[in-house]
Tab-separated table of C-alpha atoms and ligand atoms in Angstrom:
chain	number	residue	atom	x	y	z
A	624	MET	CA	-75.626	79.515	24.096
A	625	LYS	CA	-75.938	75.966	22.762
A	626	LEU	CA	-74.303	73.103	24.652
A	627	PHE	CA	-72.319	70.484	22.725
A	628	LEU	CA	-70.616	67.375	24.026
A	629	ASP	CA	-66.937	66.947	23.107
A	630	THR	CA	-66.840	63.181	22.715
A	631	ALA	CA	-67.105	60.223	20.371
A	632	ASN	CA	-68.521	57.990	23.127
A	633	LEU	CA	-72.093	56.812	22.526
A	634	GLU	CA	-72.898	56.154	26.195
A	635	GLU	CA	-71.867	59.688	27.139
A	636	ILE	CA	-73.990	61.103	24.326
A	637	ARG	CA	-77.039	59.035	25.367
A	638	ALA	CA	-76.659	60.070	29.021
A	639	ILE	CA	-76.565	63.823	28.344
A	640	LYS	CA	-79.191	63.575	25.605
A	641	ARG	CA	-81.663	62.316	28.225
A	642	TRP	CA	-81.350	65.656	30.039
A	643	GLY	CA	-82.840	67.427	26.998
A	644	VAL	CA	-80.024	69.972	26.749
A	645	LEU	CA	-77.730	68.493	24.115
A	646	SER	CA	-77.636	70.517	20.893
A	647	GLY	CA	-74.678	68.929	19.120
A	648	CYS	CA	-71.368	67.155	19.362
A	649	THR	CA	-67.735	67.730	18.482
A	650	THR	CA	-65.184	64.995	17.839
A	651	ASN	CA	-61.520	65.012	16.987
A	652	PRO	CA	-58.991	62.297	16.015
A	653	SER	CA	-57.894	61.823	19.653
A	654	LEU	CA	-61.486	61.286	20.837
A	655	LEU	CA	-62.293	58.869	17.997
A	656	ALA	CA	-59.068	56.937	18.580
A	657	LYS	CA	-60.235	56.230	22.156
A	658	GLU	CA	-63.490	54.582	21.028
A	659	HIS	CA	-63.366	52.229	18.082
A	660	SER	CA	-60.816	50.820	15.682
A	661	ASP	CA	-63.352	51.324	12.895
A	662	TRP	CA	-63.627	55.082	13.154
A	663	GLU	CA	-65.917	55.316	10.113
A	664	VAL	CA	-68.509	53.167	11.886
A	665	GLN	CA	-68.063	55.218	15.060
A	666	MET	CA	-68.553	58.500	13.178
A	667	LYS	CA	-71.794	57.207	11.637
A	668	GLU	CA	-73.095	56.002	14.994
A	669	VAL	CA	-72.277	59.287	16.700
A	670	CYS	CA	-74.038	61.252	13.947
A	671	ALA	CA	-77.087	58.968	14.196
A	672	GLU	CA	-77.260	59.406	17.976
A	673	VAL	CA	-77.012	63.216	18.070
A	674	ASP	CA	-79.969	65.446	17.223
A	675	GLY	CA	-77.828	68.306	15.966
A	676	PRO	CA	-74.554	69.067	14.223
A	677	VAL	CA	-71.597	66.708	14.718
A	678	SER	CA	-68.101	67.956	13.877
A	679	LEU	CA	-65.869	65.378	12.160
A	680	GLU	CA	-62.241	66.351	11.731
A	681	THR	CA	-60.081	66.095	8.631
A	682	THR	CA	-56.594	64.633	9.078
A	683	GLU	CA	-54.956	65.315	5.728
A	684	LYS	CA	-52.386	68.096	5.337
A	685	SER	CA	-52.540	69.466	1.769
A	686	ALA	CA	-55.456	71.637	0.657
A	687	GLU	CA	-56.508	69.205	-2.064
A	688	ALA	CA	-56.392	66.188	0.248
A	689	ILE	CA	-58.225	68.033	3.068
A	690	TYR	CA	-60.922	69.048	0.576
A	691	GLU	CA	-61.356	65.486	-0.708
A	692	GLU	CA	-61.451	64.094	2.839
A	693	GLY	CA	-63.857	66.858	3.883
A	694	MET	CA	-66.267	66.000	1.075
A	695	LYS	CA	-66.226	62.368	2.218
A	696	LEU	CA	-66.837	63.351	5.852
A	697	ALA	CA	-69.721	65.594	4.771
A	698	GLY	CA	-71.312	62.500	3.239
A	699	VAL	CA	-71.167	60.507	6.488
A	700	ALA	CA	-74.499	61.944	7.667
A	701	PRO	CA	-76.772	64.927	6.991
A	702	ASN	CA	-75.729	66.503	10.326
A	703	ALA	CA	-71.972	66.219	9.698
A	704	VAL	CA	-69.871	69.386	10.011
A	705	VAL	CA	-66.348	69.223	8.603
A	706	LYS	CA	-63.519	70.350	10.863
A	707	VAL	CA	-60.459	71.826	9.169
A	708	VAL	CA	-57.364	72.892	11.053
A	709	MET	CA	-56.342	76.551	11.127
A	710	THR	CA	-53.518	76.325	8.581
A	711	PRO	CA	-53.196	77.945	5.141
A	712	ASP	CA	-54.127	74.606	3.547
A	713	GLY	CA	-56.979	74.152	6.018
A	714	LEU	CA	-58.353	77.577	5.120
A	715	GLU	CA	-58.028	76.913	1.382
A	716	ALA	CA	-59.818	73.583	1.683
A	717	GLY	CA	-62.356	75.096	4.103
A	718	LYS	CA	-63.228	77.843	1.630
A	719	ARG	CA	-63.760	75.269	-1.121
A	720	LEU	CA	-65.961	73.186	1.173
A	721	VAL	CA	-68.006	76.291	2.075
A	722	GLU	CA	-68.471	76.950	-1.643
A	723	GLN	CA	-69.929	73.431	-1.912
A	724	ASP	CA	-72.375	74.319	0.906
A	725	VAL	CA	-70.567	72.054	3.377
A	726	PRO	CA	-70.727	73.411	6.943
A	727	VAL	CA	-67.177	73.966	8.212
A	728	ASN	CA	-65.708	74.257	11.713
A	729	VAL	CA	-62.219	75.785	11.846
A	730	THR	CA	-60.442	74.134	14.741
A	731	LEU	CA	-57.207	74.580	16.709
A	732	THR	CA	-57.812	78.332	16.806
A	733	PHE	CA	-55.889	80.258	19.441
A	734	SER	CA	-56.058	83.953	18.504
A	735	PRO	CA	-58.529	86.614	17.361
A	736	ALA	CA	-56.493	87.028	14.148
A	737	GLN	CA	-57.016	83.360	13.312
A	738	ALA	CA	-60.721	83.628	14.146
A	739	ILE	CA	-61.104	86.526	11.681
A	740	LEU	CA	-59.690	84.263	8.950
A	741	ALA	CA	-62.230	81.562	9.791
A	742	ALA	CA	-65.055	84.092	9.540
A	743	GLU	CA	-63.746	85.434	6.243
A	744	ILE	CA	-63.897	82.004	4.557
A	745	GLY	CA	-67.526	81.765	5.678
A	746	ALA	CA	-67.049	78.947	8.190
A	747	THR	CA	-70.143	77.962	10.142
A	748	TYR	CA	-68.081	77.653	13.351
A	749	VAL	CA	-64.714	78.732	14.681
A	750	SER	CA	-63.333	76.838	17.678
A	751	PRO	CA	-61.045	78.731	20.043
A	752	PHE	CA	-59.370	76.312	22.504
A	753	LEU	CA	-59.571	77.980	25.924
A	754	GLY	CA	-58.093	75.301	28.172
A	755	ARG	CA	-55.061	74.748	25.987
A	756	LEU	CA	-54.383	78.507	25.966
A	757	ASP	CA	-54.566	78.513	29.770
A	758	ASP	CA	-52.212	75.506	29.855
A	759	ALA	CA	-49.736	77.503	27.787
A	760	GLY	CA	-49.813	80.385	30.289
A	761	ALA	CA	-52.135	82.595	28.200
A	762	ASP	CA	-55.644	83.829	29.068
A	763	GLY	CA	-58.063	81.705	27.048
A	764	MET	CA	-61.130	83.593	28.246
A	765	HIS	CA	-59.621	86.943	27.212
A	766	VAL	CA	-59.051	85.569	23.701
A	767	LEU	CA	-62.645	84.279	23.566
A	768	ARG	CA	-64.044	87.644	24.705
A	769	ASP	CA	-62.040	89.484	22.016
A	770	ILE	CA	-63.268	87.073	19.329
A	771	CYS	CA	-66.903	87.487	20.407
A	772	GLU	CA	-66.557	91.285	20.430
A	773	ILE	CA	-64.938	91.364	16.991
A	774	PHE	CA	-67.652	89.107	15.540
A	775	GLU	CA	-70.351	91.326	17.066
A	776	VAL	CA	-68.769	94.567	15.777
A	777	GLN	CA	-68.157	93.118	12.328
A	778	GLY	CA	-71.483	91.322	12.049
A	779	TYR	CA	-69.796	88.023	11.192
A	780	GLN	CA	-72.240	85.135	10.874
A	781	THR	CA	-69.662	82.506	11.879
A	782	GLN	CA	-70.606	81.041	15.251
A	783	VAL	CA	-68.058	81.126	18.053
A	784	LEU	CA	-67.731	77.616	19.479
A	785	ALA	CA	-65.830	77.759	22.767
A	786	ALA	CA	-63.786	74.543	23.007
A	787	SER	CA	-61.270	72.893	25.316
A	788	LEU	CA	-63.425	73.819	28.315
A	789	ARG	CA	-62.169	72.272	31.543
A	790	HIS	CA	-64.640	73.277	34.271
A	791	PRO	CA	-68.100	74.813	34.794
A	792	MET	CA	-66.788	78.384	35.165
A	793	HIS	CA	-65.323	78.123	31.670
A	794	VAL	CA	-68.867	77.403	30.480
A	795	VAL	CA	-70.397	80.247	32.501
A	796	GLU	CA	-67.812	82.757	31.333
A	797	ALA	CA	-68.134	81.579	27.731
A	798	ALA	CA	-71.874	82.319	27.982
A	799	LEU	CA	-71.162	85.769	29.481
A	800	SER	CA	-68.719	86.462	26.651
A	801	GLY	CA	-71.429	85.805	24.075
A	802	ALA	CA	-70.135	82.507	22.669
A	803	ASP	CA	-72.739	80.821	20.453
A	804	VAL	CA	-71.767	77.298	21.486
A	805	ALA	CA	-69.801	75.689	24.312
A	806	THR	CA	-68.457	72.198	23.764
A	807	MET	CA	-67.237	70.250	26.764
A	808	PRO	CA	-66.277	66.753	27.852
A	809	TYR	CA	-68.769	64.528	29.663
A	810	ASP	CA	-67.141	65.194	33.066
A	811	VAL	CA	-67.605	68.951	32.746
A	812	PHE	CA	-71.192	68.477	31.569
A	813	THR	CA	-72.035	66.434	34.663
A	814	LEU	CA	-70.440	69.069	36.908
A	815	LEU	CA	-72.807	71.727	35.501
A	816	VAL	CA	-75.766	70.127	37.255
A	817	LYS	CA	-74.025	69.718	40.617
A	818	HIS	CA	-74.290	72.043	43.611
A	819	PRO	CA	-73.826	71.013	47.268
A	820	LEU	CA	-76.796	73.179	48.316
A	821	THR	CA	-79.015	71.272	45.877
A	822	ASP	CA	-77.941	67.980	47.508
A	823	LEU	CA	-78.418	69.356	51.029
A	824	GLY	CA	-81.790	70.880	50.156
A	825	LEU	CA	-83.009	67.623	48.621
A	826	GLU	CA	-81.928	65.687	51.698
A	827	LYS	CA	-83.859	68.068	53.988
A	828	PHE	CA	-87.021	67.953	51.829
A	829	ASP	CA	-86.826	64.142	51.796
A	830	ASN	CA	-86.371	63.900	55.555
A	831	ASP	CA	-89.209	66.336	56.361
A	832	TRP	CA	-91.544	64.520	53.967
A	833	LYS	CA	-90.714	61.088	55.409
A	834	LYS	CA	-91.223	62.476	58.957
A	835	LEU	CA	-94.674	63.783	58.008
A	836	GLN	CA	-95.680	60.442	56.423
A	837	LYS	CA	-94.525	58.601	59.559
A	838	GLU	CA	-96.449	60.958	61.865
A	839	LEU	CA	-99.617	60.608	59.767
A	840	LYS	CA	-99.314	56.840	59.838
A	841	GLU	CA	-98.880	56.826	63.609
A	842	GLY	CA	-101.790	59.242	64.109
A	843	ALA	CA	-99.489	61.797	65.647
A	844	ARG	CA	-101.059	64.517	63.448
B	1170	G3P	O1	-62.410	68.924	20.555
B	1170	G3P	C1	-61.639	70.058	20.711
B	1170	G3P	C2	-61.300	70.464	22.120
B	1170	G3P	O2	-62.465	70.731	22.834
B	1170	G3P	C3	-60.311	69.595	22.831
B	1170	G3P	O3	-60.168	69.934	24.164
B	1170	G3P	O4	-59.436	69.233	26.422
B	1170	G3P	O5	-58.323	68.230	24.426
B	1170	G3P	O6	-57.920	70.601	25.055
B	1170	G3P	P1	-58.896	69.462	25.062
């Protein structure tokens, strides 16, 4: 499973990139709005910083306007992926973008039925939002598992991109479910590396090593 960062923040991207585990990035209008008043500049900078696909979301509502906006977003950078929302107009525009060889990510997906539609238009990614399903009293992980099973049974090529992940167990369970990609905010990414036993173990190794160096210096060994 590939790990993507769900952000439009360059510092966050640079920090995780240094770990050598970052395969891509997803943005949305809310994330871009937090960063820069000139969102076009921000989009370009994010795409330039990420070695992998970067999802850029359309904001228009009619199929024609989404398509036009999508074509512009596809031209932002060679690694741009165009996000369309799971609506009839989003699907229509998404299908037209796919026909122009533009990689498409169908976002705001909350059910297996919606995910099937994304696969049928030939989207590169479909993004089920787990955390928001949980917030609404549903079982986001159950929906993700069903989508992964359907895609496996049907042989769909569309990649399942688990989104709206809120904690490390979401990431672990997404991997167990067979998701192709997990996208998560910076905070969740940094939690993946943390374990109290790692910290305790490091402290003990450090202390034992310093003790040995001290004893050698004092001739006690
Ligand atoms: O970018 C899409 C998705 O990951 C947003 O997550 O936390 O706003 O529900 P969240």
